[in-house]
């Protein structure tokens, strides 16, 4: 049996591929365009493993996707491919529209044609799992209840609006064509292979480089944080047992203001790799101009996936963040390659510019 994963060289996608091949023996076809966020070094430990087939390409390329579906006959497609960084979506929304909306639409069209032609057993077993975000629900006031699956969509950034649009398309393909879809809306992930443009890895690498730790606005914006491996387990579980057409919110029950996160990272670095001058890393915290339209609070009510599918996070924030900081300290070569763009050299050599 085989699954097709899109965006499997990115942060969550690569963690998912590694987790999948740890947990199962089922081949993964990994289709990734290798944008700035895709890094094959994340998958270096799979070198020579025939269960991982990497394909360099665009998930919106119908000819390529049709060919992959016909050749490999996957029993499921898991869609991670996206532009994922809110700040980039504010500076340049066009890529988010093209990738997250048009790309997902093209993928759905290819999958619909493939699924429609399957024989009845394979057709009934097939799944399309769409990986989405809690940001589609918008921003919560401090005292409001956490997002349930029924919460109305109120996306506030070009990123979250584009993800919301893709969620709606996935929903419509189920409602209209009966495509067997599942959607997960997850909170902020953290862990190994996280690109250092996002809050936690940026703080870890800037702290060690002696650079400022930029906190937007007052630093009191709240996010719910989930260790990436817990997200990967949740996706496996939804794929295995989720009810068709349903949405599952995935979260860590770990609501924290950004400033607390930054202080926690600083304190762990003080313990694990103290500054040469003996001063605390928190001295590097710098308050910078707030993100335009910055959502104040996200919080996930993850009771549905817990009660219906028996999934619960295994890591607490304390255990997960310690592992994460330690991973970055143990992998300076990965960080250096990402920062220098060195990871692109191999891609250029292999695939041309
Ligand atoms: P990421 O930016 O690290 O990785 C995205 C991957 O998609 C990269 O490998 C990139 O090369 C690939 N990609 C981009 N455009 C492509 C295209 N046209 N064709 C094929 N591949 C393409 O993102 P991530 O943080 O790993 O997020 C993965 C998914 O999970 C996204 O859909 C995101 O919206 C969602 N999500 C992320 C978080 C989070 O905290 N990071 C939380 C919830 C949901
Ligand atoms: P980010 O990691 O970009 O994820 P998202 O915007 O998808 O939640 O940011 C997490 C939070 O941290 C968000 O409230 C913005 C804030 N932030 C900073 O304060 N400074 C930074 O340098 C970055 C990248 C984010």
XYZ file of C-alpha atoms and ligand atoms in Angstrom:
422
model
C 0.000 0.000 0.000
C 1.082 3.544 -0.712
C 0.163 7.072 0.283
C 0.896 10.315 -1.543
C 2.020 13.241 0.598
C 2.345 16.809 -0.717
C 4.754 19.254 0.946
C 6.633 16.446 2.680
C 9.965 18.310 2.677
C 8.620 21.148 4.835
C 8.521 21.337 8.611
C 5.421 19.288 9.453
C 5.444 17.245 6.245
C 8.985 15.956 6.805
C 8.218 15.134 10.439
C 5.130 13.302 9.185
C 7.065 11.252 6.606
C 9.626 10.255 9.253
C 6.901 9.420 11.772
C 4.899 7.478 9.177
C 7.838 5.279 8.193
C 8.658 4.716 11.864
C 5.102 3.591 12.544
C 4.203 1.717 9.321
C 5.817 -0.057 6.407
C 3.748 1.728 3.819
C 5.518 3.550 0.988
C 5.271 7.348 0.845
C 5.356 9.228 -2.441
C 6.517 12.683 -1.383
C 5.658 15.453 -3.877
C 7.287 18.762 -2.981
C 8.176 21.830 -5.023
C 11.107 22.652 -2.711
C 10.305 26.300 -2.199
C 12.495 28.149 0.321
C 10.614 26.160 3.025
C 11.303 22.711 1.569
C 14.523 21.068 2.723
C 15.519 17.557 1.725
C 18.083 17.483 4.517
C 15.134 16.973 6.853
C 14.788 13.551 5.221
C 18.481 12.666 5.037
C 17.973 9.778 7.476
C 15.809 8.079 4.816
C 18.602 7.899 2.233
C 18.462 4.469 0.608
C 15.060 3.652 2.107
C 12.925 2.379 -0.782
C 9.754 3.182 1.150
C 10.348 6.921 0.533
C 9.991 8.127 -3.068
C 10.719 11.822 -3.467
C 9.263 13.672 -6.472
C 10.297 17.261 -7.152
C 7.270 19.104 -8.497
C 4.205 21.248 -7.996
C 1.104 19.746 -6.377
C -0.968 21.953 -8.699
C 0.607 20.429 -11.832
C -2.285 18.285 -13.061
C -0.250 16.285 -15.588
C 2.340 15.359 -12.972
C -0.185 14.571 -10.242
C -2.348 12.510 -12.632
C 0.746 10.552 -13.608
C 1.754 9.947 -9.965
C -1.750 8.817 -9.019
C -1.990 6.469 -11.994
C 1.482 5.026 -11.446
C 1.470 4.577 -7.673
C -2.253 4.025 -7.023
C -2.169 5.535 -3.513
C -4.876 4.614 -1.026
C -4.691 8.138 0.447
C -3.453 11.654 -0.258
C -2.296 13.843 2.641
C -2.056 17.502 1.667
C 0.551 19.562 3.554
C 1.795 21.687 0.642
C 1.225 25.369 1.296
C 2.760 28.741 1.804
C 2.675 28.876 5.594
C 4.172 32.077 7.011
C 1.761 34.868 8.024
C 4.364 37.651 7.755
C 5.258 36.598 4.197
C 1.542 36.595 3.332
C 1.316 40.213 4.487
C 4.285 41.264 2.325
C 3.233 39.233 -0.732
C -0.172 37.524 -0.709
C -0.124 36.372 -4.362
C 1.889 33.191 -3.702
C -0.596 32.260 -0.969
C -3.542 32.568 -3.338
C -1.791 30.591 -6.063
C -0.472 27.818 -3.853
C -3.011 27.454 -1.073
C -6.167 28.060 -3.098
C -5.448 27.345 -6.767
C -2.943 24.594 -5.977
C -5.360 22.807 -3.655
C -8.135 23.174 -6.243
C -5.960 21.587 -8.952
C -4.997 18.771 -6.605
C -8.653 18.148 -5.745
C -9.535 17.951 -9.434
C -6.825 15.347 -10.099
C -7.800 13.353 -7.020
C -11.494 13.485 -7.949
C -10.787 12.028 -11.394
C -8.522 9.317 -9.948
C -10.910 8.369 -7.144
C -13.894 8.367 -9.502
C -12.252 5.705 -11.676
C -11.224 3.345 -8.841
C -12.932 -0.013 -8.477
C -15.475 -0.131 -5.664
C -13.269 -1.579 -2.881
C -10.407 0.853 -3.479
C -12.906 3.671 -3.948
C -14.521 3.027 -0.570
C -11.153 2.817 1.193
C -9.655 5.970 -0.372
C -9.061 9.109 1.769
C -8.048 12.708 1.038
C -6.753 14.357 4.213
C -6.337 18.128 4.158
C -4.001 19.621 6.769
C -5.189 23.035 7.911
C -4.804 25.527 10.714
C -6.694 27.014 13.666
C -6.012 30.456 12.160
C -9.045 30.067 9.871
C -11.268 30.719 12.905
C -9.836 34.208 13.504
C -8.987 35.773 16.839
C -10.468 35.141 20.301
C -10.935 37.572 23.170
C -9.192 36.499 26.382
C -12.337 35.112 28.008
C -13.928 33.471 24.933
C -14.245 29.686 24.724
C -11.651 27.854 22.613
C -12.361 27.067 18.939
C -14.578 24.047 18.386
C -15.154 22.547 14.920
C -18.400 24.570 14.747
C -16.727 27.933 15.293
C -17.396 30.291 12.391
C -14.604 31.019 9.948
C -13.203 34.553 10.392
C -9.717 34.499 8.825
C -7.810 37.748 9.269
C -4.545 37.404 7.321
C -3.974 36.579 3.658
C -2.465 33.287 4.913
C -5.470 32.286 7.009
C -7.918 33.492 4.332
C -6.179 31.327 1.736
C -6.230 28.310 4.065
C -9.909 28.961 4.808
C -10.655 29.016 1.074
C -8.865 25.684 0.633
C -10.834 24.190 3.540
C -14.075 25.305 1.863
C -13.042 23.702 -1.425
C -12.273 20.430 0.341
C -15.642 20.570 2.087
C -17.421 21.305 -1.205
C -15.750 18.356 -2.961
C -17.181 16.085 -0.299
C -20.632 17.638 -0.358
C -20.916 17.868 -4.150
C -18.920 14.930 -5.469
C -18.792 12.658 -2.431
C -14.976 12.787 -2.353
C -13.942 11.003 0.877
C -12.247 13.916 2.652
C -11.027 14.597 6.173
C -9.790 17.971 7.443
C -7.611 18.727 10.460
C -7.298 22.241 11.900
C -4.266 22.352 14.150
C -2.701 24.952 16.412
C 0.909 26.227 16.248
C 3.419 23.390 15.925
C 7.000 23.399 17.173
C 9.831 20.870 17.090
C 12.745 19.681 14.894
C 13.218 21.005 11.320
C 11.156 24.149 11.980
C 12.295 26.897 9.603
C 13.836 29.753 11.613
C 11.421 32.397 10.340
C 8.788 31.221 12.860
C 8.786 32.351 16.494
C 10.391 29.447 18.390
C 13.230 28.473 16.014
C 13.957 32.149 15.276
C 14.420 32.832 18.990
C 16.688 29.802 19.446
C 18.979 30.636 16.531
C 19.036 34.416 17.098
C 19.807 33.955 20.793
C 22.857 31.836 20.019
C 24.016 34.210 17.275
C 23.926 37.132 19.750
C 21.167 38.789 17.717
C 18.053 40.614 19.022
C 14.993 38.528 19.910
C 12.192 40.471 18.172
C 8.898 40.409 20.081
C 5.986 41.919 18.146
C 3.940 44.582 19.963
C 3.453 43.852 23.661
C 4.199 40.117 23.335
C 0.898 39.230 24.989
C -0.608 37.511 21.931
C -1.630 33.985 22.832
C -1.089 30.837 20.770
C -1.769 27.173 21.547
C 1.389 25.095 20.989
C 1.595 21.435 19.972
C 4.752 19.336 19.598
C 4.986 18.390 15.914
C 5.168 14.639 16.505
C 1.843 14.805 18.346
C 0.345 16.514 15.284
C 1.743 13.756 13.048
C 0.174 11.105 15.295
C -3.144 12.949 15.168
C -3.071 12.983 11.362
C -2.322 9.253 11.273
C -5.224 8.632 13.638
C -7.688 10.761 11.646
C -6.614 9.023 8.455
C -7.183 5.675 10.119
C -10.477 6.275 11.890
C -11.897 9.715 11.072
C -15.484 9.996 9.837
C -15.668 11.074 6.188
C -16.427 14.737 5.625
C -15.654 15.609 9.235
C -13.303 18.240 10.634
C -11.037 17.560 13.624
C -9.442 20.335 15.672
C -6.013 19.368 16.961
C -4.323 21.202 19.836
C -2.026 20.850 22.783
C -4.045 22.488 25.583
C -1.015 24.768 25.888
C -2.103 28.384 25.607
C 0.840 30.717 26.181
C 1.570 34.399 25.550
C 4.473 34.896 23.126
C 6.585 36.615 25.760
C 6.334 33.542 28.017
C 7.497 31.373 25.129
C 10.500 33.606 24.530
C 11.368 33.618 28.257
C 11.118 29.821 28.373
C 13.450 29.450 25.378
C 15.912 31.907 26.967
C 15.861 30.074 30.312
C 16.493 26.694 28.619
C 19.413 28.148 26.669
C 20.792 29.696 29.893
C 20.767 26.185 31.352
C 21.912 24.170 28.322
C 24.330 26.568 26.622
C 24.997 29.665 28.750
C 26.216 32.861 27.132
C 29.998 33.298 27.217
C 29.611 36.557 29.175
C 27.399 34.843 31.785
C 24.487 37.211 31.115
C 20.956 35.849 30.528
C 19.687 35.463 26.957
C 16.568 37.431 27.877
C 18.730 40.573 27.734
C 18.507 40.166 23.936
C 14.695 40.605 23.888
C 13.734 43.610 21.753
C 10.193 44.896 21.275
C 9.470 45.668 17.628
C 6.508 47.056 15.668
C 3.491 44.790 15.824
C 2.367 42.642 12.871
C -0.488 44.376 10.964
C -3.848 42.792 11.844
C -2.132 40.587 14.432
C -4.543 37.976 15.863
C -4.639 38.304 19.627
C -5.473 34.788 20.714
C -5.918 31.278 19.311
C -7.129 28.378 21.449
C -8.198 24.895 20.371
C -10.894 22.764 21.954
C -9.508 19.318 21.108
C -12.232 17.275 22.817
C -13.731 15.885 19.613
C -10.576 14.119 18.437
C -9.913 12.948 21.993
C -13.412 11.594 22.625
C -14.126 10.172 19.165
C -10.684 8.973 18.102
C -8.838 8.604 21.409
C -6.012 10.975 20.438
C -4.271 13.048 23.103
C -0.935 14.861 22.967
C 1.891 12.832 24.484
C 4.164 15.816 25.157
C 3.546 18.621 27.595
C 4.905 22.014 26.582
C 7.706 21.612 29.124
C 8.921 18.291 27.686
C 8.408 19.319 24.065
C 10.176 22.667 24.260
C 13.167 21.135 26.070
C 13.506 18.503 23.320
C 13.185 21.212 20.685
C 15.857 23.517 22.124
C 18.148 20.515 22.577
C 17.551 19.456 18.946
C 18.658 22.871 17.662
C 21.753 22.762 19.883
C 22.563 19.258 18.601
C 22.093 20.198 14.935
C 24.184 23.306 14.218
C 24.952 22.064 10.691
C 21.242 21.963 9.797
C 20.795 25.497 11.156
C 23.892 26.798 9.351
C 22.750 25.278 6.052
C 19.297 26.760 6.359
C 20.663 30.169 7.265
C 23.251 30.238 4.490
C 20.815 28.819 1.955
C 23.355 25.988 1.589
C 20.564 23.427 1.538
C 19.535 24.855 -1.830
C 22.932 24.026 -3.399
C 22.173 20.354 -3.557
C 18.737 21.052 -5.024
C 20.246 23.258 -7.721
C 22.844 20.626 -8.516
C 20.253 17.894 -8.674
C 17.411 19.694 -10.406
C 19.023 22.728 -12.047
C 18.067 26.248 -11.056
P 6.279 24.729 5.563
O 6.216 26.104 4.979
O 7.401 24.376 6.476
O 6.327 23.633 4.381
C 5.522 23.726 3.242
C 6.063 22.718 2.226
O 5.219 22.763 1.079
C 7.484 23.014 1.763
O 8.258 21.829 1.733
C 7.290 23.551 0.343
O 8.393 23.304 -0.505
C 6.047 22.793 -0.077
N 5.309 23.469 -1.167
C 4.966 24.784 -1.256
N 4.312 25.004 -2.406
C 4.242 23.807 -3.063
C 3.683 23.389 -4.299
N 3.103 24.280 -5.121
N 3.772 22.095 -4.639
C 4.393 21.189 -3.835
N 4.952 21.543 -2.655
C 4.878 22.843 -2.271
O 4.885 24.502 6.240
P 4.513 23.638 7.551
O 4.678 24.486 8.739
O 5.181 22.343 7.455
O 2.941 23.457 7.308
C 2.429 22.337 6.570
C 0.919 22.453 6.489
O 0.377 22.484 7.803
C 0.447 23.741 5.811
O -0.685 23.421 5.025
C 0.056 24.644 6.971
O -0.967 25.534 6.609
C -0.432 23.634 7.981
N -0.296 24.014 9.401
C 0.897 24.493 9.882
C 1.012 24.801 11.238
C 2.304 25.280 11.832
O 2.353 25.615 13.021
N 3.407 25.284 11.100
C -0.089 24.627 12.088
C -1.292 24.133 11.549
C -1.377 23.824 10.206
P 4.606 32.551 13.988
O 5.617 31.563 14.457
O 4.917 33.376 12.780
O 3.236 31.750 13.821
P 1.720 32.340 13.565
O 1.799 33.745 13.172
O 1.261 31.458 12.472
O 1.007 32.129 14.866
O 4.314 33.548 15.181
C 3.858 33.098 16.429
C 3.574 34.314 17.273
O 4.808 34.974 17.558
C 2.702 35.332 16.557
O 1.820 35.929 17.532
C 3.685 36.366 16.049
C 4.793 36.332 17.082
N 6.157 36.612 16.596
C 6.959 37.545 17.257
O 6.558 38.164 18.260
N 8.220 37.776 16.786
C 8.705 37.129 15.681
O 9.861 37.393 15.271
C 7.875 36.155 15.016
C 8.362 35.412 13.804
C 6.603 35.928 15.516
